[in-house]
Amino acid sequence: MRVKLEWLNELVDLSGLSLDEIVNKASLYSIEIEGVDRVARGTNLVIGYVKTKEKHPDSDHLNCLTVDVGDEVLDIVCGAPNVEAGQYVIVAKEGAELIGGTIKKSKIRGVPSCGMCCSLAELGVEHKYVEEKFANGIYYFEKALEEGIKVGMEGLKALNFADDILELGITPNRGDLLSMIGVAYEFSASFDRPLKPLTFKLVRDAIKDDEKIDIKIETNGCVGYYGQLIKDAKLNRSPRWLISRLIAFGVRPINLFVDITNYILALFGQPLHAFDFEKIGRHIVIKNASEGDKFTTLDEIERTLKDSDAVITDGKDAKCLGGVMGGLNSEITDSTTSIMLEAAVFDPMTIRRTAARLNLHSESSMRYERGVDINRTKQALDYACFLFKTLGEAKICGEPSFAGIQKIEDKKISLSTYQVNKLLGTNLDLSEVKDIFTKLNFKYDEKENNTLLVYVPNRRPDITIKEDLIEEVARLHGYEKLENTIPMDRSCGKLGVRAINKRKIGKLLTNLGLDEVITYSLVSKEQNCTFTLNHKEGIEDLNLLMPINEERKTLRQGLIPSLLDVMKYNFSRKIDNVSVFEFGNVYYNIEGNHYEDLYLGITMANTFSRTRWKGFNEKVDFFLLKGILEQVFASLDKTAEYVAIDPKCNELHPSRTAVIMVDGKQIGFIGQVHPMFARKNDLDESYVAEINIQSLLDSEKDVHHYVSVPKLPSVERDIAVVVKKDVKAIDLVNAIKKTDKQILSDVIVFDVYEGEKIADDEKSIALKLVFTSNEPLTDEIINAKMKKVIKDLAYRFNAKLRD
């Protein structure tokens, strides 16, 4: 919401307050001021009168002007195609500071030039606000004398652009601040300054019986509806004060009729809509559309309507999509002579559904969605009629017709000083609380026991309970005046087991050299059907009803598709070495029940550098990623097993992929992205892993007791055993570890061989056994342990020592 201070000062007395005072106090007591701006900028700008114009002697497009600026007559060379003698223009004198630089005396092709005639763009006015006839030339005042424009006036003041504009950060609950009058009420309370009421006198004209408008409401989507007939309005040029205020508000001036309705929107927060009376007629019916009806809106797009949409009709055909956009079949044209002016209030939910479904968001729909005050609608309509009559010389035909609710009674909320002080920790007396409600323009009745019955006006829909009133008391009393108190609950907050473990894993992975990323929870349907090893049975797509776009409409069931998008993004920007991880929620449903789990996803490609300062790099492969996962599981005191996948996954390499088992349950997978999938998606050789880490994070780590460092060196023995090809190396390792838990400290696989001197259905696995003890380890002890290991392997796996 953009607020022009000059305009605001007509509604509430802010005299004597500096800009800094307004910004600081408003931000503290009322609404955040997000910025201060101006429509136009420049120094040493004055109004000049072009006395003469002659062609430049050495140019086809330049003109030599003499311009009276009040205290002197300047020679100015100007290249604007629309400059003429007799115009009142804006002149930047020598030394003027403009957006494009400083104006200096100069010679242009040998002719002296002592200033510049300015266009609005050179003053910083956005192009969209500049009328077409001034878009490629200088700006001149068409009705200078009528508007009181005089030679020597300050240029920005003549344009009505000399004041500041406040950019308010409106929160969704404060729809009342989407109007200048609403902001005036707010600033009146915050600065304890009196309001200045609007003063206007509207004299209505007579109306014929056959011109009276008949209005019927046949839908819950419309609260109240006014219809006013206006005849013989002239499409005069909008006055300068109106144009400048609309531009400051952020609305492009179009013509007088549209400008008046936009002005009322900005002033009252009340949307208006003008129909061509000849096209809509005098029988107005507001009802729900029929399912599947076709309707062409003012943007010339045909819309398909639903029976939840409110439409304005002539009794038969839709003429307007209520509260959202008018229809092409009832728009105002240059030949329009009679106008039916609508001032209505629609149900917020109805407007929100329609605007969101059709993606038709406007200043009007935004206000209807937040709630428009029906108690002020008639005043807004009357003021609009006053402007049509005074600026457009129109006839206002009788009183407006009306249907629906004309007034909503104030909400009554009982509040005591005890309740205020108990919640805020203050010691306010009744007079202080009453003073705050007086500032807010809330009426109240004083009851017993320091209690007030407060009447909350309909313009404040955000206040519904006594706690809302207490919040008003707190902010106007001053948050900075509230005493600091220690919470009575002495329990000390701390992280839970899950949060501690999650942070530990994140720190571990970043220390190893991976980068953490955060991706969208929404993906496309196609992405959601890839890398489905972790997906639960019975999963159905969980889609948004109104997605931002087609690529972000389905709640993800896994992290890998999003992480591969991150890799693809980096590859396309010549960043080839990518190692990233993400903690993220995934979503699924089983038999109609919705679930949400925390997953850990990792993707890696090309070169991985753990110690960049040493320049030590490793090529990413299956075992590198597996080693990183092993460290993750070790940090959680878990041991994982890796089992070949069945059935295969189309997006993963069939022989370089495994499912991950922890405590006998499948929790994830690890593997290489299938080369065909990688080529199709412009990926290099990539490796991925995804685990459901939620249950692992909830387990507390066992307490580890200190074990002294052995005083004697370890003893290592190597063996190579021949087993059948279907025997897994991990099974051999686990079996060996079970044979001795006293001095056998580690078992390492260091070679797997198939080929010459080994049968076709067999393979050789070489293992290193490490023995550690605080007592001397003799050959006799070690040999006994080795014999036991070999005997156990022969019994379990029919293993034999390799020759």
Tab-separated table of N, CA and C in Angstrom, residues 529-650:
chain	number	residue	atom	x	y	z
A	529	CYS	N	7.379	-40.209	-10.158
A	529	CYS	CA	7.296	-41.628	-10.517
A	529	CYS	C	8.670	-42.249	-10.723
A	530	THR	N	9.746	-41.516	-10.401
A	530	THR	CA	11.105	-42.029	-10.557
A	530	THR	C	11.730	-42.326	-9.205
A	531	PHE	N	12.721	-43.241	-9.204
A	531	PHE	CA	13.453	-43.632	-7.988
A	531	PHE	C	12.473	-44.008	-6.871
A	532	THR	N	11.655	-45.037	-7.173
A	532	THR	CA	10.531	-45.370	-6.286
A	532	THR	C	10.834	-46.515	-5.322
A	533	LEU	N	12.100	-46.804	-5.055
A	533	LEU	CA	12.415	-47.933	-4.176
A	533	LEU	C	11.890	-47.741	-2.770
A	534	ASN	N	11.858	-46.487	-2.293
A	534	ASN	CA	11.428	-46.243	-0.918
A	534	ASN	C	9.931	-46.009	-0.786
A	535	HIS	N	9.217	-45.972	-1.902
A	535	HIS	CA	7.806	-45.603	-1.830
A	535	HIS	C	6.983	-46.729	-1.218
A	536	LYS	N	6.004	-46.323	-0.429
A	536	LYS	CA	5.152	-47.295	0.245
A	536	LYS	C	4.114	-47.853	-0.721
A	537	GLU	N	3.648	-49.068	-0.409
A	537	GLU	CA	2.602	-49.656	-1.235
A	537	GLU	C	1.309	-48.862	-1.053
A	538	GLY	N	0.559	-48.796	-2.117
A	538	GLY	CA	-0.706	-48.091	-2.052
A	538	GLY	C	-0.588	-46.587	-2.150
A	539	ILE	N	0.589	-46.086	-2.544
A	539	ILE	CA	0.769	-44.629	-2.636
A	539	ILE	C	-0.050	-44.076	-3.789
A	540	GLU	N	-0.652	-42.936	-3.554
A	540	GLU	CA	-1.336	-42.186	-4.603
A	540	GLU	C	-0.736	-40.790	-4.638
A	541	ASP	N	-0.814	-40.153	-5.793
A	541	ASP	CA	-0.291	-38.789	-5.916
A	541	ASP	C	-1.074	-37.840	-5.027
A	542	LEU	N	-0.333	-36.989	-4.310
A	542	LEU	CA	-0.952	-35.959	-3.481
A	542	LEU	C	-0.777	-34.635	-4.205
A	543	ASN	N	-1.838	-34.135	-4.850
A	543	ASN	CA	-1.746	-32.954	-5.702
A	543	ASN	C	-2.388	-31.736	-5.054
A	544	LEU	N	-1.815	-30.577	-5.341
A	544	LEU	CA	-2.418	-29.318	-4.918
A	544	LEU	C	-3.621	-28.996	-5.804
A	545	LEU	N	-4.621	-28.366	-5.196
A	545	LEU	CA	-5.796	-27.973	-5.979
A	545	LEU	C	-5.477	-26.804	-6.895
A	546	MET	N	-4.618	-25.871	-6.409
A	546	MET	CA	-4.291	-24.682	-7.199
A	546	MET	C	-2.769	-24.491	-7.204
A	547	PRO	N	-2.041	-25.288	-8.007
A	547	PRO	CA	-0.579	-25.199	-8.006
A	547	PRO	C	-0.083	-23.921	-8.665
A	548	ILE	N	1.151	-23.532	-8.307
A	548	ILE	CA	1.778	-22.369	-8.927
A	548	ILE	C	1.971	-22.618	-10.413
A	549	ASN	N	2.466	-23.808	-10.755
A	549	ASN	CA	2.608	-24.204	-12.153
A	549	ASN	C	2.593	-25.721	-12.229
A	550	GLU	N	2.626	-26.246	-13.441
A	550	GLU	CA	2.520	-27.687	-13.638
A	550	GLU	C	3.739	-28.436	-13.109
A	551	GLU	N	4.885	-27.760	-13.004
A	551	GLU	CA	6.097	-28.403	-12.512
A	551	GLU	C	6.137	-28.477	-10.997
A	552	ARG	N	5.211	-27.834	-10.337
A	552	ARG	CA	5.213	-27.805	-8.866
A	552	ARG	C	3.780	-28.049	-8.375
A	553	LYS	N	3.290	-29.254	-8.586
A	553	LYS	CA	1.911	-29.514	-8.210
A	553	LYS	C	1.746	-30.789	-7.382
A	554	THR	N	2.803	-31.624	-7.251
A	554	THR	CA	2.680	-32.907	-6.565
A	554	THR	C	3.635	-32.960	-5.383
A	555	LEU	N	3.133	-33.349	-4.217
A	555	LEU	CA	3.996	-33.516	-3.050
A	555	LEU	C	4.949	-34.690	-3.287
A	556	ARG	N	6.213	-34.458	-3.075
A	556	ARG	CA	7.227	-35.451	-3.433
A	556	ARG	C	7.167	-36.673	-2.521
A	557	GLN	N	7.544	-37.816	-3.115
A	557	GLN	CA	7.620	-39.068	-2.378
A	557	GLN	C	9.068	-39.481	-2.145
A	558	GLY	N	9.999	-38.702	-2.650
A	558	GLY	CA	11.423	-38.974	-2.451
A	558	GLY	C	12.233	-37.724	-2.741
A	559	LEU	N	13.515	-37.742	-2.343
A	559	LEU	CA	14.373	-36.566	-2.485
A	559	LEU	C	15.236	-36.586	-3.740
A	560	ILE	N	15.507	-37.760	-4.294
A	560	ILE	CA	16.497	-37.876	-5.368
A	560	ILE	C	16.126	-37.057	-6.607
A	561	PRO	N	14.871	-37.047	-7.088
A	561	PRO	CA	14.576	-36.225	-8.267
A	561	PRO	C	14.926	-34.753	-8.072
A	562	SER	N	14.638	-34.215	-6.895
A	562	SER	CA	14.957	-32.809	-6.635
A	562	SER	C	16.461	-32.588	-6.561
A	563	LEU	N	17.189	-33.524	-5.952
A	563	LEU	CA	18.649	-33.380	-5.843
A	563	LEU	C	19.316	-33.508	-7.207
A	564	LEU	N	18.765	-34.346	-8.074
A	564	LEU	CA	19.318	-34.436	-9.427
A	564	LEU	C	19.061	-33.162	-10.216
A	565	ASP	N	17.956	-32.471	-9.926
A	565	ASP	CA	17.731	-31.156	-10.534
A	565	ASP	C	18.822	-30.177	-10.113
A	566	VAL	N	19.242	-30.259	-8.844
A	566	VAL	CA	20.331	-29.411	-8.359
A	566	VAL	C	21.609	-29.716	-9.123
A	567	MET	N	21.897	-31.010	-9.335
A	567	MET	CA	23.101	-31.399	-10.079
A	567	MET	C	23.024	-30.900	-11.520
A	568	LYS	N	21.866	-31.078	-12.128
A	568	LYS	CA	21.694	-30.643	-13.516
A	568	LYS	C	21.894	-29.137	-13.642
A	569	TYR	N	21.379	-28.388	-12.671
A	569	TYR	CA	21.541	-26.930	-12.654
A	569	TYR	C	23.022	-26.567	-12.590
A	570	ASN	N	23.777	-27.266	-11.757
A	570	ASN	CA	25.208	-26.974	-11.628
A	570	ASN	C	25.978	-27.402	-12.870
A	571	PHE	N	25.646	-28.577	-13.433
A	571	PHE	CA	26.337	-29.036	-14.640
A	571	PHE	C	26.161	-28.044	-15.786
A	572	SER	N	24.965	-27.469	-15.905
A	572	SER	CA	24.700	-26.535	-17.000
A	572	SER	C	25.469	-25.233	-16.839
A	573	ARG	N	26.025	-25.019	-15.655
A	573	ARG	CA	26.824	-23.808	-15.399
A	573	ARG	C	28.297	-24.130	-15.182
A	574	LYS	N	28.723	-25.265	-15.771
A	574	LYS	CA	30.133	-25.680	-15.786
A	574	LYS	C	30.675	-25.992	-14.401
A	575	ILE	N	29.790	-26.338	-13.455
A	575	ILE	CA	30.236	-26.806	-12.132
A	575	ILE	C	30.075	-28.321	-12.154
A	576	ASP	N	31.176	-29.030	-12.423
A	576	ASP	CA	31.107	-30.461	-12.697
A	576	ASP	C	31.187	-31.332	-11.448
A	577	ASN	N	31.911	-30.879	-10.432
A	577	ASN	CA	32.112	-31.688	-9.233
A	577	ASN	C	31.066	-31.295	-8.189
A	578	VAL	N	30.050	-32.142	-8.048
A	578	VAL	CA	28.916	-31.818	-7.182
A	578	VAL	C	28.733	-32.937	-6.168
A	579	SER	N	28.693	-32.567	-4.897
A	579	SER	CA	28.402	-33.510	-3.810
A	579	SER	C	27.484	-32.784	-2.838
A	580	VAL	N	26.203	-33.149	-2.830
A	580	VAL	CA	25.220	-32.424	-2.026
A	580	VAL	C	24.358	-33.403	-1.244
A	581	PHE	N	23.783	-32.900	-0.168
A	581	PHE	CA	22.848	-33.703	0.619
A	581	PHE	C	21.691	-32.818	1.078
A	582	GLU	N	20.604	-33.452	1.457
A	582	GLU	CA	19.437	-32.722	1.944
A	582	GLU	C	18.680	-33.550	2.956
A	583	PHE	N	18.279	-32.894	4.049
A	583	PHE	CA	17.271	-33.445	4.935
A	583	PHE	C	15.938	-32.855	4.485
A	584	GLY	N	14.992	-33.696	4.162
A	584	GLY	CA	13.718	-33.173	3.687
A	584	GLY	C	12.579	-34.130	3.956
A	585	ASN	N	11.393	-33.588	4.082
A	585	ASN	CA	10.202	-34.411	4.316
A	585	ASN	C	9.674	-34.952	2.999
A	586	VAL	N	9.212	-36.173	3.035
A	586	VAL	CA	8.521	-36.777	1.899
A	586	VAL	C	7.118	-37.158	2.356
A	587	TYR	N	6.212	-37.328	1.398
A	587	TYR	CA	4.798	-37.460	1.730
A	587	TYR	C	4.208	-38.647	0.975
A	588	TYR	N	3.346	-39.377	1.664
A	588	TYR	CA	2.714	-40.519	1.022
A	588	TYR	C	1.433	-40.842	1.778
A	589	ASN	N	0.614	-41.672	1.177
A	589	ASN	CA	-0.564	-42.140	1.901
A	589	ASN	C	-0.733	-43.630	1.700
A	590	ILE	N	-1.257	-44.285	2.714
A	590	ILE	CA	-1.524	-45.713	2.674
A	590	ILE	C	-2.959	-45.927	3.129
A	591	GLU	N	-3.748	-46.489	2.239
A	591	GLU	CA	-5.152	-46.778	2.539
A	591	GLU	C	-5.891	-45.537	3.034
A	592	GLY	N	-5.588	-44.401	2.373
A	592	GLY	CA	-6.284	-43.158	2.692
A	592	GLY	C	-5.707	-42.368	3.837
A	593	ASN	N	-4.715	-42.921	4.539
A	593	ASN	CA	-4.069	-42.197	5.639
A	593	ASN	C	-2.798	-41.521	5.143
A	594	HIS	N	-2.630	-40.263	5.483
A	594	HIS	CA	-1.487	-39.503	5.014
A	594	HIS	C	-0.341	-39.590	6.016
A	595	TYR	N	0.890	-39.700	5.483
A	595	TYR	CA	2.071	-39.798	6.329
A	595	TYR	C	3.138	-38.841	5.817
A	596	GLU	N	4.041	-38.514	6.714
A	596	GLU	CA	5.138	-37.596	6.386
A	596	GLU	C	6.368	-38.063	7.153
A	597	ASP	N	7.459	-38.342	6.431
A	597	ASP	CA	8.694	-38.830	7.057
A	597	ASP	C	9.866	-37.955	6.655
A	598	LEU	N	10.876	-37.937	7.525
A	598	LEU	CA	12.099	-37.201	7.238
A	598	LEU	C	13.091	-38.137	6.555
A	599	TYR	N	13.604	-37.722	5.393
A	599	TYR	CA	14.554	-38.512	4.627
A	599	TYR	C	15.888	-37.767	4.542
A	600	LEU	N	16.940	-38.543	4.304
A	600	LEU	CA	18.247	-37.988	3.972
A	600	LEU	C	18.596	-38.437	2.564
A	601	GLY	N	18.871	-37.486	1.691
A	601	GLY	CA	19.261	-37.797	0.319
A	601	GLY	C	20.656	-37.275	0.033
A	602	ILE	N	21.431	-38.041	-0.722
A	602	ILE	CA	22.785	-37.641	-1.100
A	602	ILE	C	22.964	-37.909	-2.585
A	603	THR	N	23.535	-36.953	-3.316
A	603	THR	CA	23.921	-37.171	-4.708
A	603	THR	C	25.348	-36.680	-4.901
A	604	MET	N	26.127	-37.452	-5.680
A	604	MET	CA	27.533	-37.114	-5.911
A	604	MET	C	27.887	-37.428	-7.362
A	605	ALA	N	28.835	-36.679	-7.897
A	605	ALA	CA	29.269	-36.910	-9.273
A	605	ALA	C	30.691	-36.416	-9.480
A	606	ASN	N	31.415	-37.113	-10.363
A	606	ASN	CA	32.753	-36.739	-10.821
A	606	ASN	C	33.779	-36.786	-9.698
A	607	THR	N	34.373	-35.687	-9.301
A	607	THR	CA	35.475	-35.693	-8.334
A	607	THR	C	34.991	-35.195	-6.981
A	608	PHE	N	35.447	-35.895	-5.933
A	608	PHE	CA	35.101	-35.515	-4.563
A	608	PHE	C	36.374	-35.157	-3.823
A	609	SER	N	36.368	-33.996	-3.197
A	609	SER	CA	37.558	-33.534	-2.487
A	609	SER	C	37.243	-33.407	-1.014
A	610	ARG	N	37.877	-34.248	-0.199
A	610	ARG	CA	37.658	-34.173	1.238
A	610	ARG	C	38.632	-33.203	1.902
A	611	THR	N	39.828	-33.095	1.363
A	611	THR	CA	40.868	-32.232	1.945
A	611	THR	C	41.401	-31.324	0.856
A	612	ARG	N	40.647	-30.280	0.560
A	612	ARG	CA	40.996	-29.419	-0.567
A	612	ARG	C	42.316	-28.705	-0.343
A	613	TRP	N	42.646	-28.422	0.907
A	613	TRP	CA	43.901	-27.705	1.162
A	613	TRP	C	45.103	-28.561	0.830
A	614	LYS	N	44.911	-29.901	0.825
A	614	LYS	CA	46.007	-30.786	0.412
A	614	LYS	C	45.923	-31.133	-1.068
A	615	GLY	N	44.800	-30.802	-1.672
A	615	GLY	CA	44.626	-31.145	-3.081
A	615	GLY	C	44.388	-32.622	-3.305
A	616	PHE	N	43.902	-33.348	-2.285
A	616	PHE	CA	43.662	-34.776	-2.413
A	616	PHE	C	42.243	-35.009	-2.913
A	617	ASN	N	42.100	-35.556	-4.097
A	617	ASN	CA	40.797	-35.767	-4.721
A	617	ASN	C	40.539	-37.247	-4.946
A	618	GLU	N	39.274	-37.612	-4.943
A	618	GLU	CA	38.874	-38.988	-5.230
A	618	GLU	C	37.780	-38.978	-6.288
A	619	LYS	N	37.788	-39.985	-7.133
A	619	LYS	CA	36.707	-40.117	-8.115
A	619	LYS	C	35.508	-40.744	-7.431
A	620	VAL	N	34.355	-40.143	-7.639
A	620	VAL	CA	33.139	-40.642	-6.999
A	620	VAL	C	32.769	-41.991	-7.600
A	621	ASP	N	32.517	-42.968	-6.737
A	621	ASP	CA	32.001	-44.253	-7.178
A	621	ASP	C	31.094	-44.814	-6.095
A	622	PHE	N	30.624	-46.012	-6.314
A	622	PHE	CA	29.699	-46.656	-5.378
A	622	PHE	C	30.292	-46.758	-3.984
A	623	PHE	N	31.567	-47.178	-3.910
A	623	PHE	CA	32.171	-47.456	-2.610
A	623	PHE	C	32.501	-46.174	-1.849
A	624	LEU	N	32.780	-45.101	-2.565
A	624	LEU	CA	32.996	-43.822	-1.891
A	624	LEU	C	31.721	-43.376	-1.193
A	625	LEU	N	30.589	-43.434	-1.901
A	625	LEU	CA	29.318	-43.049	-1.302
A	625	LEU	C	28.949	-44.010	-0.174
A	626	LYS	N	29.230	-45.294	-0.360
A	626	LYS	CA	28.948	-46.272	0.695
A	626	LYS	C	29.762	-45.968	1.947
A	627	GLY	N	31.012	-45.551	1.774
A	627	GLY	CA	31.843	-45.208	2.918
A	627	GLY	C	31.291	-44.009	3.687
A	628	ILE	N	30.747	-43.027	2.958
A	628	ILE	CA	30.144	-41.864	3.621
A	628	ILE	C	28.925	-42.296	4.438
A	629	LEU	N	28.099	-43.186	3.858
A	629	LEU	CA	26.940	-43.679	4.600
A	629	LEU	C	27.360	-44.471	5.828
A	630	GLU	N	28.443	-45.227	5.704
A	630	GLU	CA	28.929	-46.000	6.856
A	630	GLU	C	29.268	-45.068	8.013
A	631	GLN	N	29.855	-43.910	7.708
A	631	GLN	CA	30.182	-42.964	8.773
A	631	GLN	C	28.908	-42.382	9.395
A	632	VAL	N	27.883	-42.170	8.562
A	632	VAL	CA	26.603	-41.690	9.089
A	632	VAL	C	26.018	-42.707	10.055
A	633	PHE	N	25.996	-43.983	9.637
A	633	PHE	CA	25.426	-45.015	10.500
A	633	PHE	C	26.259	-45.200	11.768
A	634	ALA	N	27.586	-45.119	11.627
A	634	ALA	CA	28.452	-45.274	12.793
A	634	ALA	C	28.195	-44.186	13.823
A	635	SER	N	27.908	-42.954	13.348
A	635	SER	CA	27.643	-41.852	14.279
A	635	SER	C	26.361	-42.076	15.061
A	636	LEU	N	25.474	-42.964	14.539
A	636	LEU	CA	24.215	-43.280	15.212
A	636	LEU	C	24.259	-44.650	15.892
A	637	ASP	N	25.453	-45.264	15.950
A	637	ASP	CA	25.623	-46.595	16.534
A	637	ASP	C	24.781	-47.640	15.810
A	638	LYS	N	24.709	-47.526	14.500
A	638	LYS	CA	23.955	-48.475	13.701
A	638	LYS	C	24.873	-49.159	12.705
A	639	THR	N	24.528	-50.378	12.357
A	639	THR	CA	25.260	-51.131	11.345
A	639	THR	C	24.311	-51.441	10.205
A	640	ALA	N	24.735	-51.153	8.999
A	640	ALA	CA	23.880	-51.348	7.828
A	640	ALA	C	24.367	-52.528	6.999
A	641	GLU	N	23.428	-53.198	6.366
A	641	GLU	CA	23.740	-54.242	5.391
A	641	GLU	C	23.261	-53.773	4.029
A	642	TYR	N	23.958	-54.211	2.999
A	642	TYR	CA	23.658	-53.786	1.629
A	642	TYR	C	23.305	-55.022	0.816
A	643	VAL	N	22.085	-55.045	0.305
A	643	VAL	CA	21.541	-56.212	-0.369
A	643	VAL	C	21.150	-55.827	-1.784
A	644	ALA	N	21.412	-56.717	-2.729
A	644	ALA	CA	21.058	-56.447	-4.123
A	644	ALA	C	19.566	-56.191	-4.251
A	645	ILE	N	19.223	-55.225	-5.109
A	645	ILE	CA	17.818	-54.841	-5.228
A	645	ILE	C	17.045	-55.877	-6.026
A	646	ASP	N	15.780	-56.048	-5.673
A	646	ASP	CA	14.881	-56.943	-6.399
A	646	ASP	C	13.458	-56.513	-6.079
A	647	PRO	N	12.666	-56.037	-7.044
A	647	PRO	CA	13.004	-55.956	-8.473
A	647	PRO	C	13.901	-54.762	-8.777
A	648	LYS	N	14.378	-54.720	-10.023
A	648	LYS	CA	15.273	-53.644	-10.436
A	648	LYS	C	14.509	-52.329	-10.554
A	649	CYS	N	15.262	-51.226	-10.459
A	649	CYS	CA	14.696	-49.886	-10.628
A	649	CYS	C	15.209	-49.325	-11.953
A	650	ASN	N	14.311	-48.853	-12.809
A	650	ASN	CA	14.697	-48.409	-14.148
A	650	ASN	C	15.668	-47.241	-14.134
